PDB file of C-alpha atoms in Angstrom:
ATOM      1  CA  MET A 148       1.421  -4.091 -86.121  1.00  0.00           C
ATOM      2  CA  ALA A 149       4.914  -6.094 -86.100  1.00  0.00           C
ATOM      3  CA  LYS A 150       7.959  -4.162 -85.159  1.00  0.00           C
ATOM      4  CA  GLU A 151      10.730  -3.972 -87.791  1.00  0.00           C
ATOM      5  CA  LEU A 152      13.984  -4.647 -86.903  1.00  0.00           C
ATOM      6  CA  LYS A 153      16.337  -1.871 -87.427  1.00  0.00           C
ATOM      7  CA  THR A 154      19.495  -4.119 -87.690  1.00  0.00           C
ATOM      8  CA  LYS A 155      19.678  -5.581 -91.121  1.00  0.00           C
ATOM      9  CA  GLU A 156      22.255  -7.184 -93.325  1.00  0.00           C
ATOM     10  CA  ASN A 157      23.907  -4.828 -95.720  1.00  0.00           C
ATOM     11  CA  ASP A 158      26.431  -4.329 -98.025  1.00  0.00           C
ATOM     12  CA  LEU A 159      28.823  -2.581 -96.011  1.00  0.00           C
ATOM     13  CA  PRO A 160      32.510  -3.724 -96.367  1.00  0.00           C
ATOM     14  CA  VAL A 161      33.594  -5.780 -93.353  1.00  0.00           C
ATOM     15  CA  GLU A 162      36.965  -5.008 -93.585  1.00  0.00           C
ATOM     16  CA  ASP A 163      36.146  -1.281 -93.535  1.00  0.00           C
ATOM     17  CA  PHE A 164      34.137  -1.529 -90.201  1.00  0.00           C
ATOM     18  CA  ILE A 165      37.281  -3.533 -88.805  1.00  0.00           C
ATOM     19  CA  GLU A 166      39.844  -0.859 -90.277  1.00  0.00           C
ATOM     20  CA  SER A 167      37.615   1.986 -88.614  1.00  0.00           C
ATOM     21  CA  LEU A 168      38.382   0.854 -85.318  1.00  0.00           C
ATOM     22  CA  ASP A 169      40.602   3.089 -82.818  1.00  0.00           C
ATOM     23  CA  ASN A 170      42.092   0.540 -81.014  1.00  0.00           C
ATOM     24  CA  ASP A 171      44.877  -1.576 -82.902  1.00  0.00           C
ATOM     25  CA  LYS A 172      45.033  -4.641 -80.835  1.00  0.00           C
ATOM     26  CA  GLN A 173      41.025  -4.912 -81.118  1.00  0.00           C
ATOM     27  CA  LYS A 174      41.697  -4.707 -84.924  1.00  0.00           C
ATOM     28  CA  GLU A 175      44.001  -7.884 -84.738  1.00  0.00           C
ATOM     29  CA  GLN A 176      41.678  -9.604 -82.871  1.00  0.00           C
ATOM     30  CA  SER A 177      38.463  -8.867 -84.756  1.00  0.00           C
ATOM     31  CA  TYR A 178      40.345 -10.325 -87.808  1.00  0.00           C
ATOM     32  CA  THR A 179      41.018 -13.440 -85.780  1.00  0.00           C
ATOM     33  CA  LEU A 180      37.389 -14.048 -85.219  1.00  0.00           C
ATOM     34  CA  LEU A 181      36.317 -12.898 -88.689  1.00  0.00           C
ATOM     35  CA  GLU A 182      38.813 -16.350 -89.469  1.00  0.00           C
ATOM     36  CA  LEU A 183      37.038 -18.269 -86.877  1.00  0.00           C
ATOM     37  CA  PHE A 184      33.515 -17.796 -87.400  1.00  0.00           C
ATOM     38  CA  LYS A 185      34.413 -18.156 -91.203  1.00  0.00           C
ATOM     39  CA  SER A 186      36.026 -21.486 -90.721  1.00  0.00           C
ATOM     40  CA  VAL A 187      33.140 -22.825 -88.293  1.00  0.00           C
ATOM     41  CA  SER A 188      29.979 -21.547 -90.437  1.00  0.00           C
ATOM     42  CA  GLY A 189      31.145 -21.880 -93.892  1.00  0.00           C
ATOM     43  CA  SER A 190      29.715 -18.648 -94.563  1.00  0.00           C
ATOM     44  CA  LYS A 191      30.544 -15.105 -95.803  1.00  0.00           C
ATOM     45  CA  ALA A 192      31.151 -12.235 -93.282  1.00  0.00           C
ATOM     46  CA  ARG A 193      28.517  -9.331 -93.807  1.00  0.00           C
ATOM     47  CA  MET A 194      27.397  -6.557 -91.829  1.00  0.00           C
ATOM     48  CA  TRP A 195      24.384  -6.277 -89.938  1.00  0.00           C
ATOM     49  CA  GLY A 196      23.875  -2.648 -89.071  1.00  0.00           C
ATOM     50  CA  GLY A 197      26.840  -0.563 -88.476  1.00  0.00           C
ATOM     51  CA  SER A 198      28.702  -2.673 -86.275  1.00  0.00           C
ATOM     52  CA  ILE A 199      27.867  -6.362 -86.109  1.00  0.00           C
ATOM     53  CA  ILE A 200      29.774  -8.652 -87.967  1.00  0.00           C
ATOM     54  CA  GLY A 201      27.337 -11.795 -88.793  1.00  0.00           C
ATOM     55  CA  TYR A 202      27.514 -15.160 -90.711  1.00  0.00           C
ATOM     56  CA  GLY A 203      24.482 -16.893 -92.858  1.00  0.00           C
ATOM     57  CA  HIS A 204      20.883 -15.776 -91.893  1.00  0.00           C
ATOM     58  CA  TYR A 205      17.715 -17.540 -91.338  1.00  0.00           C
ATOM     59  CA  ASP A 206      13.951 -16.576 -91.632  1.00  0.00           C
ATOM     60  CA  TYR A 207      11.653 -16.887 -87.987  1.00  0.00           C
ATOM     61  CA  VAL A 208       7.993 -16.258 -87.070  1.00  0.00           C
ATOM     62  CA  TYR A 209       7.310 -15.378 -83.576  1.00  0.00           C
ATOM     63  CA  SER A 210       4.115 -16.375 -81.976  1.00  0.00           C
ATOM     64  CA  SER A 211       3.347 -13.119 -81.936  1.00  0.00           C
ATOM     65  CA  GLY A 212       3.135 -13.056 -85.559  1.00  0.00           C
ATOM     66  CA  GLN A 213       6.323 -10.850 -85.735  1.00  0.00           C
ATOM     67  CA  SER A 214       8.834 -12.418 -88.167  1.00  0.00           C
ATOM     68  CA  GLY A 215      12.258 -11.300 -89.674  1.00  0.00           C
ATOM     69  CA  THR A 216      15.427 -12.393 -90.682  1.00  0.00           C
ATOM     70  CA  TRP A 217      18.602 -12.607 -88.706  1.00  0.00           C
ATOM     71  CA  MET A 218      22.292 -13.775 -88.642  1.00  0.00           C
ATOM     72  CA  ARG A 219      23.408 -17.446 -87.518  1.00  0.00           C
ATOM     73  CA  GLY A 220      25.930 -16.024 -85.171  1.00  0.00           C
ATOM     74  CA  GLY A 221      28.384 -13.254 -84.970  1.00  0.00           C
ATOM     75  CA  PHE A 222      30.172 -10.952 -83.165  1.00  0.00           C
ATOM     76  CA  SER A 223      31.151  -7.024 -82.810  1.00  0.00           C
ATOM     77  CA  PRO A 224      33.982  -5.338 -81.291  1.00  0.00           C
ATOM     78  CA  ARG A 225      32.388  -3.129 -78.848  1.00  0.00           C
ATOM     79  CA  LYS A 226      34.072  -0.503 -76.619  1.00  0.00           C
ATOM     80  CA  GLY A 227      36.418  -2.667 -74.234  1.00  0.00           C
ATOM     81  CA  LYS A 228      35.060  -6.027 -75.243  1.00  0.00           C
ATOM     82  CA  PHE A 229      33.597  -8.525 -77.878  1.00  0.00           C
ATOM     83  CA  SER A 230      29.907  -9.205 -77.915  1.00  0.00           C
ATOM     84  CA  LEU A 231      29.616 -13.129 -79.548  1.00  0.00           C
ATOM     85  CA  TYR A 232      26.182 -14.025 -80.505  1.00  0.00           C
ATOM     86  CA  ILE A 233      25.762 -17.885 -79.645  1.00  0.00           C
ATOM     87  CA  MET A 234      22.251 -17.543 -80.892  1.00  0.00           C
ATOM     88  CA  ASN A 235      20.739 -20.829 -78.969  1.00  0.00           C
ATOM     89  CA  GLY A 236      22.063 -19.473 -75.381  1.00  0.00           C
ATOM     90  CA  PHE A 237      23.957 -21.031 -73.169  1.00  0.00           C
ATOM     91  CA  SER A 238      21.966 -23.599 -70.938  1.00  0.00           C
ATOM     92  CA  ARG A 239      23.628 -26.589 -72.982  1.00  0.00           C
ATOM     93  CA  TYR A 240      27.148 -25.610 -72.833  1.00  0.00           C
ATOM     94  CA  GLY A 241      27.927 -25.963 -69.343  1.00  0.00           C
ATOM     95  CA  GLU A 242      30.662 -28.205 -69.595  1.00  0.00           C
ATOM     96  CA  ILE A 243      32.248 -26.303 -72.468  1.00  0.00           C
ATOM     97  CA  LEU A 244      31.760 -22.733 -70.782  1.00  0.00           C
ATOM     98  CA  SER A 245      33.582 -24.350 -67.481  1.00  0.00           C
ATOM     99  CA  ARG A 246      36.551 -24.666 -69.765  1.00  0.00           C
ATOM    100  CA  LEU A 247      36.379 -21.491 -71.655  1.00  0.00           C
ATOM    101  CA  GLY A 248      38.419 -19.007 -69.272  1.00  0.00           C
ATOM    102  CA  LYS A 249      37.208 -15.371 -68.290  1.00  0.00           C
ATOM    103  CA  TYR A 250      34.017 -14.122 -69.805  1.00  0.00           C
ATOM    104  CA  LYS A 251      30.471 -13.152 -68.714  1.00  0.00           C
ATOM    105  CA  THR A 252      27.033 -13.976 -70.947  1.00  0.00           C
ATOM    106  CA  GLY A 253      23.742 -12.128 -71.476  1.00  0.00           C
ATOM    107  CA  LYS A 254      20.700 -13.848 -72.981  1.00  0.00           C
ATOM    108  CA  SER A 255      22.157 -14.851 -76.460  1.00  0.00           C
ATOM    109  CA  CYS A 256      25.484 -12.652 -76.359  1.00  0.00           C
ATOM    110  CA  LEU A 257      28.857 -13.836 -74.833  1.00  0.00           C
ATOM    111  CA  TYR A 258      31.080 -10.925 -73.530  1.00  0.00           C
ATOM    112  CA  ILE A 259      34.785 -11.429 -73.690  1.00  0.00           C
ATOM    113  CA  ASN A 260      37.545  -8.559 -72.923  1.00  0.00           C
ATOM    114  CA  LYS A 261      40.205  -9.804 -75.020  1.00  0.00           C
ATOM    115  CA  LEU A 262      40.599 -13.254 -76.763  1.00  0.00           C
ATOM    116  CA  GLU A 263      43.990 -13.937 -74.601  1.00  0.00           C
ATOM    117  CA  ASP A 264      41.022 -14.306 -71.633  1.00  0.00           C
ATOM    118  CA  VAL A 265      39.791 -17.666 -73.312  1.00  0.00           C
ATOM    119  CA  ASP A 266      40.815 -20.956 -74.757  1.00  0.00           C
ATOM    120  CA  MET A 267      40.627 -20.359 -78.455  1.00  0.00           C
ATOM    121  CA  GLU A 268      39.878 -23.936 -79.066  1.00  0.00           C
ATOM    122  CA  VAL A 269      37.104 -24.080 -76.462  1.00  0.00           C
ATOM    123  CA  LEU A 270      35.416 -20.958 -78.215  1.00  0.00           C
ATOM    124  CA  LYS A 271      35.856 -22.473 -81.795  1.00  0.00           C
ATOM    125  CA  GLU A 272      33.789 -25.667 -80.014  1.00  0.00           C
ATOM    126  CA  LEU A 273      31.123 -23.538 -78.529  1.00  0.00           C
ATOM    127  CA  ILE A 274      30.654 -21.308 -81.685  1.00  0.00           C
ATOM    128  CA  ALA A 275      30.753 -24.650 -83.547  1.00  0.00           C
ATOM    129  CA  GLY A 276      27.747 -26.255 -81.488  1.00  0.00           C
ATOM    130  CA  SER A 277      25.846 -22.853 -81.955  1.00  0.00           C
ATOM    131  CA  PHE A 278      25.751 -22.852 -85.803  1.00  0.00           C
ATOM    132  CA  GLN A 279      25.161 -26.700 -85.526  1.00  0.00           C
ATOM    133  CA  TYR A 280      21.964 -26.060 -83.413  1.00  0.00           C
ATOM    134  CA  MET A 281      20.813 -23.143 -85.555  1.00  0.00           C
ATOM    135  CA  LYS A 282      21.216 -25.331 -88.688  1.00  0.00           C
ATOM    136  CA  GLU A 283      19.297 -28.071 -87.238  1.00  0.00           C
ATOM    137  CA  LYS A 284      16.588 -25.799 -85.857  1.00  0.00           C
ATOM    138  CA  TYR A 285      16.417 -23.495 -89.342  1.00  0.00           C
ATOM    139  CA  PRO A 286      17.486 -25.907 -92.107  1.00  0.00           C
ATOM    140  CA  GLU A 287      18.979 -23.604 -94.865  1.00  0.00           C
ATOM    141  CA  GLY A 288      16.869 -23.811 -98.050  1.00  0.00           C
ATOM    142  CA  ALA A 289      13.591 -24.721 -95.776  1.00  0.00           C
TER     143      ALA A 289
END
């Protein structure tokens, strides 16, 4: 039996979520990321679950038979940091990451404490590369 994802795209207002954040600086930086992702993705921001702001979506099917729908990219303001979802991971981005600034990575998450820690043009380049990869791997309308 396939496991169903708990985190799904929904109609919760993105701005209401951002305004609910306790930290004013994190609110301000969330709006900056909101515009950055929108300009790169060309998609409208949507809430995924209660705390992820995502852009676009794609359908996938794993070899196990599990399938679902997930965002093409996005971010989440977490306590003390931002999690940015770079859906194709980081193995192809060594040169870009060397210019980014202060960050940590997980499998597909880029963790940034605050936007001042990174070069915003390099961050834009990284996000654009991820969305381009997703467009090629999962063409819209395919």
